Short mmCIF file of C-alpha atoms in Angstrom, two decimals:
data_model
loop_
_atom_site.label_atom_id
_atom_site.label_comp_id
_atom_site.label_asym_id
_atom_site.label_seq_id
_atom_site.Cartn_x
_atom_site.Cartn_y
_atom_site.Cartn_z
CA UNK A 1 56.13 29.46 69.38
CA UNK A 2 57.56 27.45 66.49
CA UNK A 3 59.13 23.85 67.68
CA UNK A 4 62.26 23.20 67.91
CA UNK A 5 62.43 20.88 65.40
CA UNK A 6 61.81 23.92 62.82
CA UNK A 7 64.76 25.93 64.33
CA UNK A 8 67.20 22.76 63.47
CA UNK A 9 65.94 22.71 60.12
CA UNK A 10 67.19 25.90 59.50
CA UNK A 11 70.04 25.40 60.79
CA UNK A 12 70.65 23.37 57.72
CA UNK A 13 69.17 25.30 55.70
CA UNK A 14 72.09 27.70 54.72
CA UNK A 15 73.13 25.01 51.87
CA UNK A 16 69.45 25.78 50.25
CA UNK A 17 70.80 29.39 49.70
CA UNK A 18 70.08 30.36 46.10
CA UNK A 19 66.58 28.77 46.30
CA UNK A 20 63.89 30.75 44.47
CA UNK A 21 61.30 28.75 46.57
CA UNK A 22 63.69 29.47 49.92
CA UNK A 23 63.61 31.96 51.70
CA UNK A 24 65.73 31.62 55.93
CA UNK A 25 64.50 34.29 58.34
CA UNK A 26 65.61 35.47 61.92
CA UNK A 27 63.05 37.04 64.07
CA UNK A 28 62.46 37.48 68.23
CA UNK A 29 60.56 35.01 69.75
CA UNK A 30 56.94 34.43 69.51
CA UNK A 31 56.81 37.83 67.66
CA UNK A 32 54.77 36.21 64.52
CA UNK A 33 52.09 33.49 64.64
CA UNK A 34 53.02 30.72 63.34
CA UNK A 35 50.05 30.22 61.19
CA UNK A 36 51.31 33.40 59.09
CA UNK A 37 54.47 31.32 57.95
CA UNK A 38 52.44 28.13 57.06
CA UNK A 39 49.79 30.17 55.28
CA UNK A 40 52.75 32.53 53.23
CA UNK A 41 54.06 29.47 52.07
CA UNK A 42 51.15 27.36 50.51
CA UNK A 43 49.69 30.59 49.17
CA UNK A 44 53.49 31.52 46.89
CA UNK A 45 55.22 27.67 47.09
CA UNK A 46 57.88 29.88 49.05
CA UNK A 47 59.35 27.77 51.96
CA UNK A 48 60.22 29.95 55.06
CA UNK A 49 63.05 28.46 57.41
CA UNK A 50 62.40 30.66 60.56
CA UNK A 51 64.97 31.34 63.72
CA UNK A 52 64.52 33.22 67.20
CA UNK A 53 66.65 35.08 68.89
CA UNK A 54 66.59 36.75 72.32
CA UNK A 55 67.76 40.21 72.25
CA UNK A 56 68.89 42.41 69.41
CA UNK A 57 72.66 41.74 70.34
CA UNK A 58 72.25 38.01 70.13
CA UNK A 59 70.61 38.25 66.07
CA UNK A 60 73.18 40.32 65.20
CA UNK A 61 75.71 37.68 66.68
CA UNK A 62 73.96 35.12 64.88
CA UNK A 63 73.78 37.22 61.47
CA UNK A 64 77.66 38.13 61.26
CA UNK A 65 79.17 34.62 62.36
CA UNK A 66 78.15 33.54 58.97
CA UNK A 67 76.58 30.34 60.35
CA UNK A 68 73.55 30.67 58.10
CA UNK A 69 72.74 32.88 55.38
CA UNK A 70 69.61 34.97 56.49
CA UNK A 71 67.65 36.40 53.99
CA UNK A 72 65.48 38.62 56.08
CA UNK A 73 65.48 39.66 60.04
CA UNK A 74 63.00 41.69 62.35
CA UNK A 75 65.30 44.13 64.97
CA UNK A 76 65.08 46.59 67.08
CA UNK A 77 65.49 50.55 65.33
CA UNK A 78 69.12 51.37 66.77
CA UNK A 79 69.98 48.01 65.39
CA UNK A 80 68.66 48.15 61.84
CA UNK A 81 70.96 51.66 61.82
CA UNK A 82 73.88 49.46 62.84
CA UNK A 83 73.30 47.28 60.17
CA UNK A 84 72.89 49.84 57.50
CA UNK A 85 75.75 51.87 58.64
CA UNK A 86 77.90 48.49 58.29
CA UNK A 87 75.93 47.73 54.50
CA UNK A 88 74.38 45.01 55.56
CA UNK A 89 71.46 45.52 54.78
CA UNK A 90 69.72 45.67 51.24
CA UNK A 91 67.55 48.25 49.56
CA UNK A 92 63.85 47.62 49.03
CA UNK A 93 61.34 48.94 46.50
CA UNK A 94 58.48 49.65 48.66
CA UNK A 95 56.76 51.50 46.36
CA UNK A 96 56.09 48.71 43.98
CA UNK A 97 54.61 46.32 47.03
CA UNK A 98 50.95 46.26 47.17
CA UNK A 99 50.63 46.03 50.77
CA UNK A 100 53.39 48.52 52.04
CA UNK A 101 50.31 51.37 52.20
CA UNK A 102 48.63 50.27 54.66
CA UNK A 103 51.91 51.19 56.98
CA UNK A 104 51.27 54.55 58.46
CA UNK A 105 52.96 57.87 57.10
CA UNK A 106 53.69 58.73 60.79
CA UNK A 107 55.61 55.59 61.04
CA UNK A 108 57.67 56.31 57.99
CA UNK A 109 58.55 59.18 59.48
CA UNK A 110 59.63 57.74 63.05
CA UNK A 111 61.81 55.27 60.76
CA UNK A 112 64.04 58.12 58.74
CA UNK A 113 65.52 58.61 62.87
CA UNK A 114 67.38 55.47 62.06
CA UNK A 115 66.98 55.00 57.84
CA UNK A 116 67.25 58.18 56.70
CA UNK A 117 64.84 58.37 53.31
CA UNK A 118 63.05 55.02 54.33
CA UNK A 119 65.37 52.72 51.91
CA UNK A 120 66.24 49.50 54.13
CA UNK A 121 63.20 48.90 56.40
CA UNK A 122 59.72 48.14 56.94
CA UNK A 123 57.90 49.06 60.12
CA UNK A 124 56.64 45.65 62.09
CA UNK A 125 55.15 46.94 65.40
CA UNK A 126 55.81 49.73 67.63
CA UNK A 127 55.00 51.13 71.06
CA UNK A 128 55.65 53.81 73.55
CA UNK A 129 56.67 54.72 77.11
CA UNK A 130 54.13 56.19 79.52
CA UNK A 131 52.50 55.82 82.79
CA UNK A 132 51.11 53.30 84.00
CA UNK A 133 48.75 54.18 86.85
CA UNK A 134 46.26 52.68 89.47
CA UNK A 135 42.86 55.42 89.44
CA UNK A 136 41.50 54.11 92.66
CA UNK A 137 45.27 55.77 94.27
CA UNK A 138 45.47 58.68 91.41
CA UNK A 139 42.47 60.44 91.80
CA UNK A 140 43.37 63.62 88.74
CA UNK A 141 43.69 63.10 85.40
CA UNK A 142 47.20 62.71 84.27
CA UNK A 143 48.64 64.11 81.49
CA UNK A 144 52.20 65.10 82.18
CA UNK A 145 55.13 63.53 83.73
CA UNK A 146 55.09 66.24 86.17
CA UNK A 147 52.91 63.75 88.64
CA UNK A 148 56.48 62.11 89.03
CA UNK A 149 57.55 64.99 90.47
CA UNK A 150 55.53 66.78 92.46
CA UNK A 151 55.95 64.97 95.58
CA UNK A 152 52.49 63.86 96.31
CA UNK A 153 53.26 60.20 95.78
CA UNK A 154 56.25 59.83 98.88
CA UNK A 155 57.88 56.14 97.99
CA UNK A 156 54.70 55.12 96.06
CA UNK A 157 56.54 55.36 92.36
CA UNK A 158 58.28 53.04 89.91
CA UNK A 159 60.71 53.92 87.54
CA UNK A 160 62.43 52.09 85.08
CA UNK A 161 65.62 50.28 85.72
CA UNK A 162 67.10 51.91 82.60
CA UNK A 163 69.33 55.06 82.24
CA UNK A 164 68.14 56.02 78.58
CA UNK A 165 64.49 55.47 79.85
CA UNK A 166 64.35 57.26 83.22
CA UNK A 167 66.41 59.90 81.71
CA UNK A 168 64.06 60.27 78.82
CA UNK A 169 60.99 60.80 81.27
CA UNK A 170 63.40 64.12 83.06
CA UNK A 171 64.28 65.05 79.66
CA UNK A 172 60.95 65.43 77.83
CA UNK A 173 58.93 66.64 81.07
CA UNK A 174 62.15 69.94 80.87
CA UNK A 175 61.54 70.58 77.80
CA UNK A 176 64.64 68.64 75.66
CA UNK A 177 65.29 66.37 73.29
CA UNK A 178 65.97 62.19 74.69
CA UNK A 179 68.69 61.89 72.55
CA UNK A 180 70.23 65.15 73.64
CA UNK A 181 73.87 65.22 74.03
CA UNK A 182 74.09 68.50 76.12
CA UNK A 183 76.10 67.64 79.26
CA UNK A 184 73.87 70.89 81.17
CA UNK A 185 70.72 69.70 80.24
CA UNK A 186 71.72 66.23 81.12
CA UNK A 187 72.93 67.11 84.31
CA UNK A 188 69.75 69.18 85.30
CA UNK A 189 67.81 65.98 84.82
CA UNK A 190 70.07 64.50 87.08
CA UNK A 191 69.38 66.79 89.73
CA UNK A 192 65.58 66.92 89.19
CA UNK A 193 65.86 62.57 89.35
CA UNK A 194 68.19 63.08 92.61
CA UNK A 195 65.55 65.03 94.07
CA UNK A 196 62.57 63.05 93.12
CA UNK A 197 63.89 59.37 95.10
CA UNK A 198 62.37 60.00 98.10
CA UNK A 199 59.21 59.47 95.73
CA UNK A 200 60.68 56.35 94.31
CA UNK A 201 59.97 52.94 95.86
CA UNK A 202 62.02 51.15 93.73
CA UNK A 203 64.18 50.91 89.91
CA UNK A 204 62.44 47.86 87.94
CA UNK A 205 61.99 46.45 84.35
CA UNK A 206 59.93 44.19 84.02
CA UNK A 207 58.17 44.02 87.34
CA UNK A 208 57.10 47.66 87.73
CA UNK A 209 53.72 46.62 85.76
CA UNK A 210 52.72 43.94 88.23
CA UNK A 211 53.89 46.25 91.37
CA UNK A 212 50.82 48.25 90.08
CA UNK A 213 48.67 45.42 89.36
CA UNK A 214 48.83 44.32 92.69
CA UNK A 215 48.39 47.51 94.16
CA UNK A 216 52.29 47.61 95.76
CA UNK A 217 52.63 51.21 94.12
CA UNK A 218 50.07 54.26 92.57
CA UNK A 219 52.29 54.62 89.34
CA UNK A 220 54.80 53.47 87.31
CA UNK A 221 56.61 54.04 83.57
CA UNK A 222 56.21 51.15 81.07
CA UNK A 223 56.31 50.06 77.73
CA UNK A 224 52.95 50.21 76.25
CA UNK A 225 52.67 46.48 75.77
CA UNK A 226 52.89 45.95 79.46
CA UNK A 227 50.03 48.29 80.03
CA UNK A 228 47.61 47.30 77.87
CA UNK A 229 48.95 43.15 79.89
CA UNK A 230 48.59 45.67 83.10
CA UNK A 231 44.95 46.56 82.50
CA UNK A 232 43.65 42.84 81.53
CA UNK A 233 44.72 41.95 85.38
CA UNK A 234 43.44 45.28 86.65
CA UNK A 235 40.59 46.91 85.34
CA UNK A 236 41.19 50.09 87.87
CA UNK A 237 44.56 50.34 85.79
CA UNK A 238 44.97 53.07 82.86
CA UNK A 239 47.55 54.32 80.80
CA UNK A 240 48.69 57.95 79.65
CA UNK A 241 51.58 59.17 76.92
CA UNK A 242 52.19 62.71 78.43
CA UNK A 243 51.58 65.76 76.93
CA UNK A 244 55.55 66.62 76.60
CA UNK A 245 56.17 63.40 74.83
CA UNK A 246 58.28 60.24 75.09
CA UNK A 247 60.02 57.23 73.21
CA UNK A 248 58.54 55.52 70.78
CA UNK A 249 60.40 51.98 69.64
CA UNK A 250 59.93 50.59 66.70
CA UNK A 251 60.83 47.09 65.12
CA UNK A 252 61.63 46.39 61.56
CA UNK A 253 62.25 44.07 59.12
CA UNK A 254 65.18 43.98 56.40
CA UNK A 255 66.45 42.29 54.55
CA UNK A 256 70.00 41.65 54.47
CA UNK A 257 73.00 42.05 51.98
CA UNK A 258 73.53 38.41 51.87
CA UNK A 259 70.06 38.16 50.60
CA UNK A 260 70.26 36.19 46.70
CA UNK A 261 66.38 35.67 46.85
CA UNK A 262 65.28 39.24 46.78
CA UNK A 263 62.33 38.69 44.66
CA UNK A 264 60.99 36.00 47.70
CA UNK A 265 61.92 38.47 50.30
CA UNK A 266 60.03 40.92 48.79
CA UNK A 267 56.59 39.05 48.34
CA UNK A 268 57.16 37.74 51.94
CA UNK A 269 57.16 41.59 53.18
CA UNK A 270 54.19 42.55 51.32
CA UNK A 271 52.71 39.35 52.49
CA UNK A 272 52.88 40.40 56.09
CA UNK A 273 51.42 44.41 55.00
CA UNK A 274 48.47 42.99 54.14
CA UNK A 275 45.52 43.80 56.31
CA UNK A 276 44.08 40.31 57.24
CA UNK A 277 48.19 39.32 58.04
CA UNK A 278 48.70 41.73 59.97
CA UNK A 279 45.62 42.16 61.90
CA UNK A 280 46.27 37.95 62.49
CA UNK A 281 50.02 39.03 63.94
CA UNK A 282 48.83 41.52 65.66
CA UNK A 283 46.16 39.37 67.56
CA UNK A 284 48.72 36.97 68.34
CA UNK A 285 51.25 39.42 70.22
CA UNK A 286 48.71 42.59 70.80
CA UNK A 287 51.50 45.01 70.41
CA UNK A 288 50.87 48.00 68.60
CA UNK A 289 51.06 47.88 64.64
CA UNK A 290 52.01 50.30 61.91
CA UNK A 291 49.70 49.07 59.68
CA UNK A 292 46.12 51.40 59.25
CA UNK A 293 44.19 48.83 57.78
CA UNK A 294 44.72 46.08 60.33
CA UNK A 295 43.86 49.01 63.18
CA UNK A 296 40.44 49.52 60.93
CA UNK A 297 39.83 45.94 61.78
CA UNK A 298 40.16 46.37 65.26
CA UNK A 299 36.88 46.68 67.69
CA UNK A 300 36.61 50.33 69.50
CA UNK A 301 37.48 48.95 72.66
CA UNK A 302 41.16 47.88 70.80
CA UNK A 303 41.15 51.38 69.02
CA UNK A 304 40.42 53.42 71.88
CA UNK A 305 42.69 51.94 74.15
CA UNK A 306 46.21 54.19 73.92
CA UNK A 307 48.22 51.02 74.68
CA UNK A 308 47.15 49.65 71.77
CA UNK A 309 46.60 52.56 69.19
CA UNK A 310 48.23 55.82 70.45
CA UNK A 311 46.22 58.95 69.21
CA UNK A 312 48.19 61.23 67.12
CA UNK A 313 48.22 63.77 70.02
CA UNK A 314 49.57 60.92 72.05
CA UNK A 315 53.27 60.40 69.53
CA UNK A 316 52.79 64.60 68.18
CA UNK A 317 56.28 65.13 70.57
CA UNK A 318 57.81 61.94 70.87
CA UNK A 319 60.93 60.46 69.40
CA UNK A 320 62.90 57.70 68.61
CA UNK A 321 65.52 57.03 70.78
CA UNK A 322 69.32 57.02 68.63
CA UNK A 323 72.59 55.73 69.79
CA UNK A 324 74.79 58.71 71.11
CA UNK A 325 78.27 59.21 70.85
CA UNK A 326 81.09 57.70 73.15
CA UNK A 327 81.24 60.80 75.45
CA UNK A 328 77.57 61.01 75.82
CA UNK A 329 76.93 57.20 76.75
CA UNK A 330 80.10 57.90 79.75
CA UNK A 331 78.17 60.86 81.27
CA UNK A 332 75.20 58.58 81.40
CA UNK A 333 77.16 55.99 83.02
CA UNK A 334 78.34 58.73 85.42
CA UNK A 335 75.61 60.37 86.10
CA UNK A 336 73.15 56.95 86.73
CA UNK A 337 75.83 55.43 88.55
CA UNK A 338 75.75 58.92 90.81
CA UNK A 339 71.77 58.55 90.99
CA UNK A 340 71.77 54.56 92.12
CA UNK A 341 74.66 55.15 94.47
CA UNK A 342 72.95 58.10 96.54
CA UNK A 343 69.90 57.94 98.84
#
């Protein structure tokens, strides 16, 4: 992670706005190596004043006080559709970068769900939502989310803490769409969650991979990051997008409307499509990446591994997950608040 001492120095830095050879830059942290920066700037001259942020809700804090003048930012897909629904974010020429090829057509595509003709971002890294799953306790192959359900695995299952994701896994295994809006189809996942707790040892985030690990529980849904973290601990470990599909997330850079130094922003994009760059991010934070040339870099064991590089059978029926409307995110609050509440 960058020092502090860089953070203050942008925090300076908005006077610099206007700088050809300037370019200020919010991002989450540790989500770029450090060496990328340093080597971006004494290859163009262009100086990059970098800033972290926690959570998608914190940049965009950050961003709209006005504090500093960002020229670019990395967030989260439902947030780069807030911030081109509120023009604040800046068209880019892709098609003239040299570099923006080697980002996956599939990818593209997963981007119009929240930038509808691919005009205002670039895909950074991405992952997906699966099982998680210990094959010394899971004995068949997996390849649906029906093993949550089908009552073999009595209080030996975790499930995310998260309405949108443990709703997602009841919507996809029925046959809908995760950003469905249908208040019958919602409520039959409902019921099919209600009936499946006597399965479920517990609701977690961010511990349901080390439950696993440790051997506390047979399965449990993840992010794909956490998996491919899951199986370095546990080699019995292994990981499975069902068949009926799932989320994918995907993070992206823009670059903002109170951008001046478009020409800098745009070299600095390019700069991190290129295949050594990104193959040299993506071995710092070993999340999945967009870009096809950096995965041809990759040993088989990284390219086989569907934590890493999901096959296209593995994404053919997911989807990204989109903000719903105001009635939609109530019945969710109702109908997770029923599901917590009830034994």
């Amino acid at each position: 992670m960058l020092t502090a001492a860089v953070a203050t120095l942008c925090l300076a830095a908005c006077g610099q706005k206007g700088d050809a050879n300037t370019l200020t830059v919010i991002n989450y942290g540790e989500y770029i190596d450090p060496d990328v920066l340093k080597s971006f700037t004494d290859e163009t001259g262009i100086e990059v004043l970098y800033e972290e942020a926690l959570t998608p809700e914190e940049m965009y804090t950050k961003y709209m006080s006005g504090a500093i003048d960002y020229d670019l930012l990395c967030t989260s897909d439902y947030m780069v559709k807030r911030l081109i629904d509120e023009g604040e974010a800046q068209p880019v020429d892709f098609a003239s970068m040299e570099n923006a090829g080697n980002i996956g057509d599939e990818y593209w595509k997963f981007s119009e769900a929240f930038d509808p003709g691919n005009k205002y971002s670039l895909p950074y890294f991405y992952g997906t939502v699966g099982l998680l799953y210990d094959t010394t306790k899971v004995k068949e192959p997996i390849d649906s989310w029906e093993v949550l359900f089908n009552g073999q695995y009595k209080n030996d299952i975790i499930m995310q803490n998260s309405q949108r994701d443990t709703f997602m896994v009841t919507l996809k295994y029925l046959g809908y769409s995760l950003n469905t809006t249908s208040e019958e189809e919602l409520r039959e996942a409902k019921d099919l969650l209600q009936k499946q707790k006597p399965d479920v040892q517990a609701y977690l985030v961010d511990e349901a991979r080390d439950e696993v690990v440790a051997g506390n529980a047979a399965m449990a849904v993840v992010y794909s990051g956490e998996a491919y973290l899951g199986h370095e601990y546990n080699e019995d470990l292994a990981y499975v997008v069902p068949k009926e599909g799932s989320n994918v997330w995907i993070d992206s850079w823009v670059v903002t409307k109170k951008c001046k130094n478009t020409e800098a922003a745009a070299k600095f994009l390019d700069y991190l499509c290129r295949d050594d760059i990104a193959y040299k991010n993506f071995e710092y934070i070993y999340y999945s990446t967009p870009n096809e040339a950096a995965v041809e870099m990759m040993p088989d064991e990284l390219k086989n591994n569907p934590a890493i590089v999901p096959t296209k059978e593995d994404i053919a029926n997911c989807e990204v997950c989109t903000q719903t409307d105001e009635a939609t995110v109530e019945l969710y609050n109702e109908l997770w608040k029923e599901l917590k509440s009830t034994d």
